[in-house]
PDB file of C-alpha atoms in Angstrom:
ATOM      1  CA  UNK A 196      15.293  -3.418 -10.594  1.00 95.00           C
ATOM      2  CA  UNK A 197      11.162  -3.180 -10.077  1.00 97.00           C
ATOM      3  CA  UNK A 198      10.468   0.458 -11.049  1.00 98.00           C
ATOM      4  CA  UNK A 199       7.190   1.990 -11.414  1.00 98.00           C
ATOM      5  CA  UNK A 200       6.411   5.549 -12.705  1.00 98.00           C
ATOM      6  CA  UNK A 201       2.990   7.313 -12.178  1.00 98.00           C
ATOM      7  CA  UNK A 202       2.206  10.499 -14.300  1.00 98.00           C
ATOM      8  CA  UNK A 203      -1.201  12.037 -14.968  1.00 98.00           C
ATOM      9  CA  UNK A 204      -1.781  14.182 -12.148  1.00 97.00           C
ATOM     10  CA  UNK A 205      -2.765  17.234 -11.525  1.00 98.00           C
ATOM     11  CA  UNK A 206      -5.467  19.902 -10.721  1.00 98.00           C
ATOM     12  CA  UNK A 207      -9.375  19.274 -11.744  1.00 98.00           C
ATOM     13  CA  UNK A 208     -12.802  20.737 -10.700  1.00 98.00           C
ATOM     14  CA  UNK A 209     -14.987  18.918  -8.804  1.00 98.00           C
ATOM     15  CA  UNK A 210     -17.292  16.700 -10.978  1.00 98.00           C
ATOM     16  CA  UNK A 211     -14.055  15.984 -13.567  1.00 98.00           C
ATOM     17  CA  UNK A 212     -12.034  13.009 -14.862  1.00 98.00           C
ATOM     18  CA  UNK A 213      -8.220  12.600 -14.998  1.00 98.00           C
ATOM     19  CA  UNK A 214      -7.150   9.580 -16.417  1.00 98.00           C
ATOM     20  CA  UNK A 215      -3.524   8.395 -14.380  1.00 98.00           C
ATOM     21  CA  UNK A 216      -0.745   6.016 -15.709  1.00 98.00           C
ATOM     22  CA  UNK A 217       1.676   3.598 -14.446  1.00 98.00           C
ATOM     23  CA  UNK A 218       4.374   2.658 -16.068  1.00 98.00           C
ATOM     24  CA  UNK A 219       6.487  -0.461 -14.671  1.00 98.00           C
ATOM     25  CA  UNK A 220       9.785  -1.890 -15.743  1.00 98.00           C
ATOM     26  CA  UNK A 221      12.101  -4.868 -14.295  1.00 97.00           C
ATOM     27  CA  UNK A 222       9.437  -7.639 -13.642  1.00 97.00           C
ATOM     28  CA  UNK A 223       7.763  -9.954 -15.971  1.00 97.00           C
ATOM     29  CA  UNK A 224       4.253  -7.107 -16.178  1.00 97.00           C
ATOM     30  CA  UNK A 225       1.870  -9.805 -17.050  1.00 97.00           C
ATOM     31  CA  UNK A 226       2.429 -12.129 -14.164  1.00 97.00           C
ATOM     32  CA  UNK A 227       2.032  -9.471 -11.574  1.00 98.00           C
ATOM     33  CA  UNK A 228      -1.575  -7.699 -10.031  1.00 98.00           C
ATOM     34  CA  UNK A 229      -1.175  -4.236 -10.004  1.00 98.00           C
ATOM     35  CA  UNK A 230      -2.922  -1.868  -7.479  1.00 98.00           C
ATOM     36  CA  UNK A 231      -3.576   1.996  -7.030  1.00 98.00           C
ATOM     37  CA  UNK A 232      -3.308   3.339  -3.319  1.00 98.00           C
ATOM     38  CA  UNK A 233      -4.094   7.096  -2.042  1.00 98.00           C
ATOM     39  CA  UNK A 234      -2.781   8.815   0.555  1.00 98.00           C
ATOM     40  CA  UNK A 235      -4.638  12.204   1.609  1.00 98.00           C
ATOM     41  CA  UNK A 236      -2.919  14.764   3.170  1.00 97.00           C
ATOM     42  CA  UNK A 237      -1.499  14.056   6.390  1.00 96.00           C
ATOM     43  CA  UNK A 238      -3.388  10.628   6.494  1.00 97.00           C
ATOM     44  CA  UNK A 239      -2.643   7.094   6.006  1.00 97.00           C
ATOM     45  CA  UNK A 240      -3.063   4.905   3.192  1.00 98.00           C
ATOM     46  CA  UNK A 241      -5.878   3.940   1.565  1.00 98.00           C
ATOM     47  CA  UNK A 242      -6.525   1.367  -1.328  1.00 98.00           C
ATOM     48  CA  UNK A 243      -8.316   2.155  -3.969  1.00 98.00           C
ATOM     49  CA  UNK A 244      -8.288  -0.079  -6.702  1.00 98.00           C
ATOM     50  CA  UNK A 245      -6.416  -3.104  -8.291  1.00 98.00           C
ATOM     51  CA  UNK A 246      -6.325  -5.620 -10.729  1.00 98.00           C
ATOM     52  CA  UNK A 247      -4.952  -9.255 -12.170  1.00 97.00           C
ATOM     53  CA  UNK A 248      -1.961  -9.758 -14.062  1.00 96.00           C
ATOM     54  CA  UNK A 249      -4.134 -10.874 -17.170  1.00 96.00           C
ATOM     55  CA  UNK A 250      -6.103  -7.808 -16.627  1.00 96.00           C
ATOM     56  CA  UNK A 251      -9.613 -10.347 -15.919  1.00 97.00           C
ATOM     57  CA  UNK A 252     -10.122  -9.651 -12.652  1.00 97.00           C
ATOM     58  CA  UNK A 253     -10.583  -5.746 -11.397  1.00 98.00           C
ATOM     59  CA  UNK A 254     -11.385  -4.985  -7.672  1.00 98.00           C
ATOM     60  CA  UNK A 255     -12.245  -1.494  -6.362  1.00 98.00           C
ATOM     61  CA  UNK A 256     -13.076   0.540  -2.766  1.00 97.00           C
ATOM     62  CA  UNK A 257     -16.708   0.970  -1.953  1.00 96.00           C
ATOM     63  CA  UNK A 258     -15.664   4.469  -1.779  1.00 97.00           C
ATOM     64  CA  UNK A 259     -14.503   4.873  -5.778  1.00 98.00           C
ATOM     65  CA  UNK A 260     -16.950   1.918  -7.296  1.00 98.00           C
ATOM     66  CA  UNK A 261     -18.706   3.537 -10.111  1.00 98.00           C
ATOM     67  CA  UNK A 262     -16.476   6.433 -10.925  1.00 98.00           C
ATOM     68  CA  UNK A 263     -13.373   5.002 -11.100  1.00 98.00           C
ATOM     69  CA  UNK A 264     -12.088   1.976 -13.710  1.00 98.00           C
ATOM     70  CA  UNK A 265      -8.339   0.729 -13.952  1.00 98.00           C
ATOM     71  CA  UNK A 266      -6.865  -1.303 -17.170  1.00 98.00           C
ATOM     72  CA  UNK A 267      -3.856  -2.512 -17.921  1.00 98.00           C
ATOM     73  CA  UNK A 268      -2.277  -2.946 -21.186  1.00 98.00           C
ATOM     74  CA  UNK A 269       0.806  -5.648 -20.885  1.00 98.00           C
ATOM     75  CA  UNK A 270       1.963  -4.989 -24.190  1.00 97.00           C
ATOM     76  CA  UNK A 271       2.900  -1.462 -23.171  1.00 98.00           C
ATOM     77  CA  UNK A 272       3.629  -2.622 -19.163  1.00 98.00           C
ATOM     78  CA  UNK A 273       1.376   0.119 -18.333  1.00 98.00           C
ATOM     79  CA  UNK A 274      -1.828   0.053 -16.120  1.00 98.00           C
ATOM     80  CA  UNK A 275      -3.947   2.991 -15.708  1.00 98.00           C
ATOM     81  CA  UNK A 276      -6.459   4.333 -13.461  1.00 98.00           C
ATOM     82  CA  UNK A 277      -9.750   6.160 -15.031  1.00 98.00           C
ATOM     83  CA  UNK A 278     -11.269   8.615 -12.259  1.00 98.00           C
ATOM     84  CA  UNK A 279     -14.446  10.399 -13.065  1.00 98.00           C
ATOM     85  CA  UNK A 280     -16.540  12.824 -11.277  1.00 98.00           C
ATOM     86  CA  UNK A 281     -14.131  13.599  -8.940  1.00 98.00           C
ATOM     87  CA  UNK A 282     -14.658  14.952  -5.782  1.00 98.00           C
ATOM     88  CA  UNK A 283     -12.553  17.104  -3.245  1.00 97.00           C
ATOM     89  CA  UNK A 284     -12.586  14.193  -0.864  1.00 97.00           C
ATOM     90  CA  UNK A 285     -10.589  12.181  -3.731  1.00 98.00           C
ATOM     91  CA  UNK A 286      -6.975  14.821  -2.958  1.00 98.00           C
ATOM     92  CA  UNK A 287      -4.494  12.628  -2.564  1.00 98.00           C
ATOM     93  CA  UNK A 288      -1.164  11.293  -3.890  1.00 98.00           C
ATOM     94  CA  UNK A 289      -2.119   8.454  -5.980  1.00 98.00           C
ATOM     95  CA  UNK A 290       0.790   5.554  -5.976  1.00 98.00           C
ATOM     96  CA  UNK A 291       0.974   2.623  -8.382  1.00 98.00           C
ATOM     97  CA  UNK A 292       2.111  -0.483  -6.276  1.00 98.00           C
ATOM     98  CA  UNK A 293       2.833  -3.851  -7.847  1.00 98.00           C
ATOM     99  CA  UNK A 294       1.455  -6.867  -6.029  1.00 97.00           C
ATOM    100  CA  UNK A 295       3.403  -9.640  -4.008  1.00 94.00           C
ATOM    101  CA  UNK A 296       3.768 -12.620  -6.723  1.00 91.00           C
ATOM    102  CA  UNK A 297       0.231 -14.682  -6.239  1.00 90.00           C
ATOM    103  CA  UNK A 298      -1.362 -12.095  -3.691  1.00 91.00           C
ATOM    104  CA  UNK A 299      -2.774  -8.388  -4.113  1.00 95.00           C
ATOM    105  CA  UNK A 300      -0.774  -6.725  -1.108  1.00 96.00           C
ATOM    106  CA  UNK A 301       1.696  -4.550  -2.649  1.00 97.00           C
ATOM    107  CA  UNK A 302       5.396  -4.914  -2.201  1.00 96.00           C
ATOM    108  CA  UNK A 303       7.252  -2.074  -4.764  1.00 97.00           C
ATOM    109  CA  UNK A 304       5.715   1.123  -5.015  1.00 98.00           C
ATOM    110  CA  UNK A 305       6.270   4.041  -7.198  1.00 98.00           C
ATOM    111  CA  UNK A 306       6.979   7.062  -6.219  1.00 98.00           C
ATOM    112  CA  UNK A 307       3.192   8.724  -6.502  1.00 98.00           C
ATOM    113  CA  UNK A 308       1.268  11.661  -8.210  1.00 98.00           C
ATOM    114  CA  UNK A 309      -0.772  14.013  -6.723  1.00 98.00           C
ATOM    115  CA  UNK A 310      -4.411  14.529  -7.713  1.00 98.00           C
ATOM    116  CA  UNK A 311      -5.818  17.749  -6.600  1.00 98.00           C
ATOM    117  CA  UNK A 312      -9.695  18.112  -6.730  1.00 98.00           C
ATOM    118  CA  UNK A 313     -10.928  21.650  -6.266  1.00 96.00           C
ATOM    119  CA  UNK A 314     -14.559  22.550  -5.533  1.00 87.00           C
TER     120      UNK A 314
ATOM    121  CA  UNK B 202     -12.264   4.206  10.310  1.00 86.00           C
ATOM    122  CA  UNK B 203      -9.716   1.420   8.919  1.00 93.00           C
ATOM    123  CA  UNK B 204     -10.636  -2.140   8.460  1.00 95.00           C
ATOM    124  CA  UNK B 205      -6.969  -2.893  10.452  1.00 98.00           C
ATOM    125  CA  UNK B 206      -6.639  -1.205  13.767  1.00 98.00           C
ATOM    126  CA  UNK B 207      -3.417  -0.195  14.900  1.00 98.00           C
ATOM    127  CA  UNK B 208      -2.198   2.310  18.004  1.00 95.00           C
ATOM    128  CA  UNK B 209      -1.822   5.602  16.719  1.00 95.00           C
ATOM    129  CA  UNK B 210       1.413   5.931  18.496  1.00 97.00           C
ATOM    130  CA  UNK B 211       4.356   4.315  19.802  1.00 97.00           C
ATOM    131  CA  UNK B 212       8.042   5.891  21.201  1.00 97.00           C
ATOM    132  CA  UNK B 213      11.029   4.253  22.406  1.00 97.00           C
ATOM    133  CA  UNK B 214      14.945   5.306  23.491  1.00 97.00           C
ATOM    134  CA  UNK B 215      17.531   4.280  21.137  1.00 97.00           C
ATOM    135  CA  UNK B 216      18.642   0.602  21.523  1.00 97.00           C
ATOM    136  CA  UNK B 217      14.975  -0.165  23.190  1.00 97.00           C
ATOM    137  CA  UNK B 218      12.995  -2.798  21.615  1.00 98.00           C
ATOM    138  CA  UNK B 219       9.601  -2.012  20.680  1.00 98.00           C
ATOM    139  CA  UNK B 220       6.311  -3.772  19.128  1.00 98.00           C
ATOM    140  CA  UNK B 221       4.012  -2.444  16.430  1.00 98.00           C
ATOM    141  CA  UNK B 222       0.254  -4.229  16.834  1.00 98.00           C
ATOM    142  CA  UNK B 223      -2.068  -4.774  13.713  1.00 98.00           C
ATOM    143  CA  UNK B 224      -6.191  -6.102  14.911  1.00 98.00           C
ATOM    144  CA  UNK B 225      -7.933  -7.335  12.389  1.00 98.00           C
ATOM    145  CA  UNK B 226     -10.893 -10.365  11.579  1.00 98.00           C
ATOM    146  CA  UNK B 227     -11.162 -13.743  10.383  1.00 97.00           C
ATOM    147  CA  UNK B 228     -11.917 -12.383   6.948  1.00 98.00           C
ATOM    148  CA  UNK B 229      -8.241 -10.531   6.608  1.00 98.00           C
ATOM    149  CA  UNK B 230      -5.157 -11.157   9.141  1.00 98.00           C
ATOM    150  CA  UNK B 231      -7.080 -14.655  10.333  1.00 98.00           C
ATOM    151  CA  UNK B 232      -7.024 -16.069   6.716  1.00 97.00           C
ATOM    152  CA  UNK B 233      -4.379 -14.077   4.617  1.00 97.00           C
ATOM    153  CA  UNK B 234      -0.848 -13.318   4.873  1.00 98.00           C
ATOM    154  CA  UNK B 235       0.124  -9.634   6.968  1.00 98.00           C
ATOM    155  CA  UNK B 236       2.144  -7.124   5.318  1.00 98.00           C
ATOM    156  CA  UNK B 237       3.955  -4.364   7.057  1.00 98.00           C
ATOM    157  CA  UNK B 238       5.320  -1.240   5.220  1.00 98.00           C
ATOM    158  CA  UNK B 239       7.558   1.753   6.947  1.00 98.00           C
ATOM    159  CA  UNK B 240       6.813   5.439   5.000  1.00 98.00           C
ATOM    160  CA  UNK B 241       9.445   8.511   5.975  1.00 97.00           C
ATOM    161  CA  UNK B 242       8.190  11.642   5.632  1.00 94.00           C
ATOM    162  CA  UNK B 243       7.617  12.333   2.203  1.00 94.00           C
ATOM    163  CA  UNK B 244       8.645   9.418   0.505  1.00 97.00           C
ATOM    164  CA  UNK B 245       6.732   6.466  -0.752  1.00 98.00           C
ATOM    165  CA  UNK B 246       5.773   3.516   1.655  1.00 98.00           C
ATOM    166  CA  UNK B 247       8.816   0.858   1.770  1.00 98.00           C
ATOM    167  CA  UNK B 248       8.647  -3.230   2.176  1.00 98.00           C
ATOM    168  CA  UNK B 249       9.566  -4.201   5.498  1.00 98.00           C
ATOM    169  CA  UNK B 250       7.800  -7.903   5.835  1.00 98.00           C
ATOM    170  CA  UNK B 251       5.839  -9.851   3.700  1.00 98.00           C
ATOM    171  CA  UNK B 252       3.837 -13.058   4.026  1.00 98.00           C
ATOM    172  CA  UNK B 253       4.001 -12.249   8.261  1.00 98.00           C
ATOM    173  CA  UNK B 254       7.435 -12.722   9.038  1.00 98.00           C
ATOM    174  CA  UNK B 255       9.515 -12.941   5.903  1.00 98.00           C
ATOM    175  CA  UNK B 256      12.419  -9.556   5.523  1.00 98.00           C
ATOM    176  CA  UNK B 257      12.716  -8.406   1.931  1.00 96.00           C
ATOM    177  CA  UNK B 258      17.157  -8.474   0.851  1.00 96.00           C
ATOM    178  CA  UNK B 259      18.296  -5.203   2.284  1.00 95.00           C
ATOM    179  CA  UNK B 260      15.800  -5.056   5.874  1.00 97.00           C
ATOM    180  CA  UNK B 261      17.954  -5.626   8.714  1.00 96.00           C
ATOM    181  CA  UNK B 262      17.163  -8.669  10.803  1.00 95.00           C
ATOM    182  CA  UNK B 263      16.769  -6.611  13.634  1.00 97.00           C
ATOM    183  CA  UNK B 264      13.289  -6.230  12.042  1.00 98.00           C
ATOM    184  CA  UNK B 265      11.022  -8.958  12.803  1.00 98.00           C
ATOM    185  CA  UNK B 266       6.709  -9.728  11.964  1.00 98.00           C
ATOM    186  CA  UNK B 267       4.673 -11.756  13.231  1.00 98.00           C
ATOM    187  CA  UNK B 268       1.130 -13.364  13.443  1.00 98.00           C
ATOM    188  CA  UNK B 269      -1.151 -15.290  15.912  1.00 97.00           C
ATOM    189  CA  UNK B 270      -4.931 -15.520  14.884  1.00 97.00           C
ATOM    190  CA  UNK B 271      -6.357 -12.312  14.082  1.00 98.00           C
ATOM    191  CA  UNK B 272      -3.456 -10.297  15.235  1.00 98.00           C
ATOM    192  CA  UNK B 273      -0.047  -9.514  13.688  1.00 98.00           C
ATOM    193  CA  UNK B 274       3.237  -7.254  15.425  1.00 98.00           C
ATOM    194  CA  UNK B 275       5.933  -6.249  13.850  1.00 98.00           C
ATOM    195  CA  UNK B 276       9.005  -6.038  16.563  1.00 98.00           C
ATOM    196  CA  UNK B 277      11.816  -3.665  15.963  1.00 98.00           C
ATOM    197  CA  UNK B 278      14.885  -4.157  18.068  1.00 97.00           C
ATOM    198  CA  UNK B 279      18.018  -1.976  18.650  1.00 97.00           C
ATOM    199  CA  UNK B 280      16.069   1.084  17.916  1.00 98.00           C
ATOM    200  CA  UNK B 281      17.886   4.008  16.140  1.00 97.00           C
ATOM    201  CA  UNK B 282      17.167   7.550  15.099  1.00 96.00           C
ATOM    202  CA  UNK B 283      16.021   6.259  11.126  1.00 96.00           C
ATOM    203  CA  UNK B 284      13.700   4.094  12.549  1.00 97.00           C
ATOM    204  CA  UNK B 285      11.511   6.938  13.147  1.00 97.00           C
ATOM    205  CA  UNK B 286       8.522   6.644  10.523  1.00 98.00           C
ATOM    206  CA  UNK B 287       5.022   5.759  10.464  1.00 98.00           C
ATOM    207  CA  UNK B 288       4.203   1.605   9.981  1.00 98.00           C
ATOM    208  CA  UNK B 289       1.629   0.279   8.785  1.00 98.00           C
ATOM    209  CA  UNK B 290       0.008  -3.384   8.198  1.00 98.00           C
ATOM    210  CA  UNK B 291      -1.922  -4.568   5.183  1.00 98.00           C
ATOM    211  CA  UNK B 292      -3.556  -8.042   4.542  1.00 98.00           C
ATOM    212  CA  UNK B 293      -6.525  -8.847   1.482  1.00 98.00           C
ATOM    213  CA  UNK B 294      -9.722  -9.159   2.822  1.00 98.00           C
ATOM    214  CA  UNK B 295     -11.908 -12.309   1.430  1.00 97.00           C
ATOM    215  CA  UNK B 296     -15.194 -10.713   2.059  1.00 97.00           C
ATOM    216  CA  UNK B 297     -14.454  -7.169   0.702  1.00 97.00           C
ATOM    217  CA  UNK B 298     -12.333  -8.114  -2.175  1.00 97.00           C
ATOM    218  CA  UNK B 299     -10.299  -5.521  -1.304  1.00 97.00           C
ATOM    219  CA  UNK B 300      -6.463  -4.938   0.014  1.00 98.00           C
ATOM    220  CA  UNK B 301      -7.485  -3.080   3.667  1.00 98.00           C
ATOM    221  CA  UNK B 302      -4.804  -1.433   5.508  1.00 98.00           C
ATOM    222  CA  UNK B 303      -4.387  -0.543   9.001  1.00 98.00           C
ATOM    223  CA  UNK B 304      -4.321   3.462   9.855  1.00 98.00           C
ATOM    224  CA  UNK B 305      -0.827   3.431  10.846  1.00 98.00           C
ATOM    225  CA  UNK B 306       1.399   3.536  13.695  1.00 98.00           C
ATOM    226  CA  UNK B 307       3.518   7.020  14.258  1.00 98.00           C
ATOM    227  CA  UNK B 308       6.389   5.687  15.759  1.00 98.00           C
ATOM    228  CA  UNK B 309       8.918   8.187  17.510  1.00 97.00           C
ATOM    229  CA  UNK B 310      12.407   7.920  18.859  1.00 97.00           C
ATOM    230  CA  UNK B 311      12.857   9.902  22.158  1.00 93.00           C
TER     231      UNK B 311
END
């Protein structure tokens, strides 16, 4: 069974970092592109970030580039998502989805952690 | 303003069929494979199609996707009471590098 288990979130000031995990079990981790997706209160989803199986190949939203950098270690089947100089606009629940085998469009999803940036 | 456009809202009586709608470009749902996800309140967005028409074990067939062009639907027949969510499409975009979703479809059973 595909499970995947965010922690790291929390309340910061605007202008500070939080650094979020993802922990994934029941899939061979290496083989697999792993994304971060926000949701903002009361809105719809929005993806933020993702990257390859082998960890090579990183993409990001225009709207995070430069202040936020994901990694994945497959040794530990965790990926992470760096977020610096946060800003209020960046509240959201924060989900860890694992990518369709071959594609970057999630299919399993974890169950999210909320990032709350006050100002 | 999403890069996938979808109607904000959609209703139907139980047992009605009714059709979700995903717009999108050349550079996403006209060259990549559609996506659609269901989210209950609360709870983290679930698999409903992949690769435009193909169920996940466990979705009933009653759920169906599709894709033409630039456009994808997802039909749900036999509507029931659980069905009531908010849907949305996904596809990866070539020329943004980037997964884009549509802003989702509030879908409510009268």
């Amino acid at each position: 069974e595909v499970q995947l288990l965010e922690s790291g979130g929390g309340l910061v000031q605007s202008g500070g970092s939080l650094r979020l995990s993802c922990a994934a079990s029941g899939f061979i981790f290496s083989s697999y592109a792993i994304n971060w997706v926000r949701q903002a209160p009361g809105k719809g989803l929005e993806w933020v970030s993702g990257i390859s199986g082998s960890g090579g190949s990183t993409h990001y939203a225009d709207s995070v580039k430069g202040r936020f950098t994901i990694s994945r270690d497959n040794s530990k089947n965790t990926v992470f998502l760096q977020m610096n100089n946060l800003r209020a606009g960046d509240t959201a629940v924060y989900y860890c989805a694992k990518a369709y085998y071959g594609d970057y469009t999630p299919d399993y999803w974890g169950q999210g952690t909320l990032v709350t940036v006050s100002s | 303003q999403s890069v996938l456009t979808q109607t904000p809202s959609a209703s139907g009586t139980p047992g009605q069929r009714v059709t979700i709608s995903c717009s999108g470009s050349s550079s996403n749902i006209g060259s990549n494979y559609v996506y659609w996800y269901q989210q209950l309140p609360g709870t983290a967005p679930k698999l409903l199609i992949y690769r435009n028409n193909q169920r996940p074990s466990g979705v009933p067939d009653r759920l169906s996707g599709s894709k033409s062009g630039t456009s994808a639907s997802l039909a749900i027949s036999g509507l029931r009471s659980e069905d009531e969510a908010d849907y949305y499409c996904a596809a990866w975009d070539d020329s943004l590098s980037a997964v884009v979703f549509g802003g989702g479809t509030k879908l409510t059973v009268l």
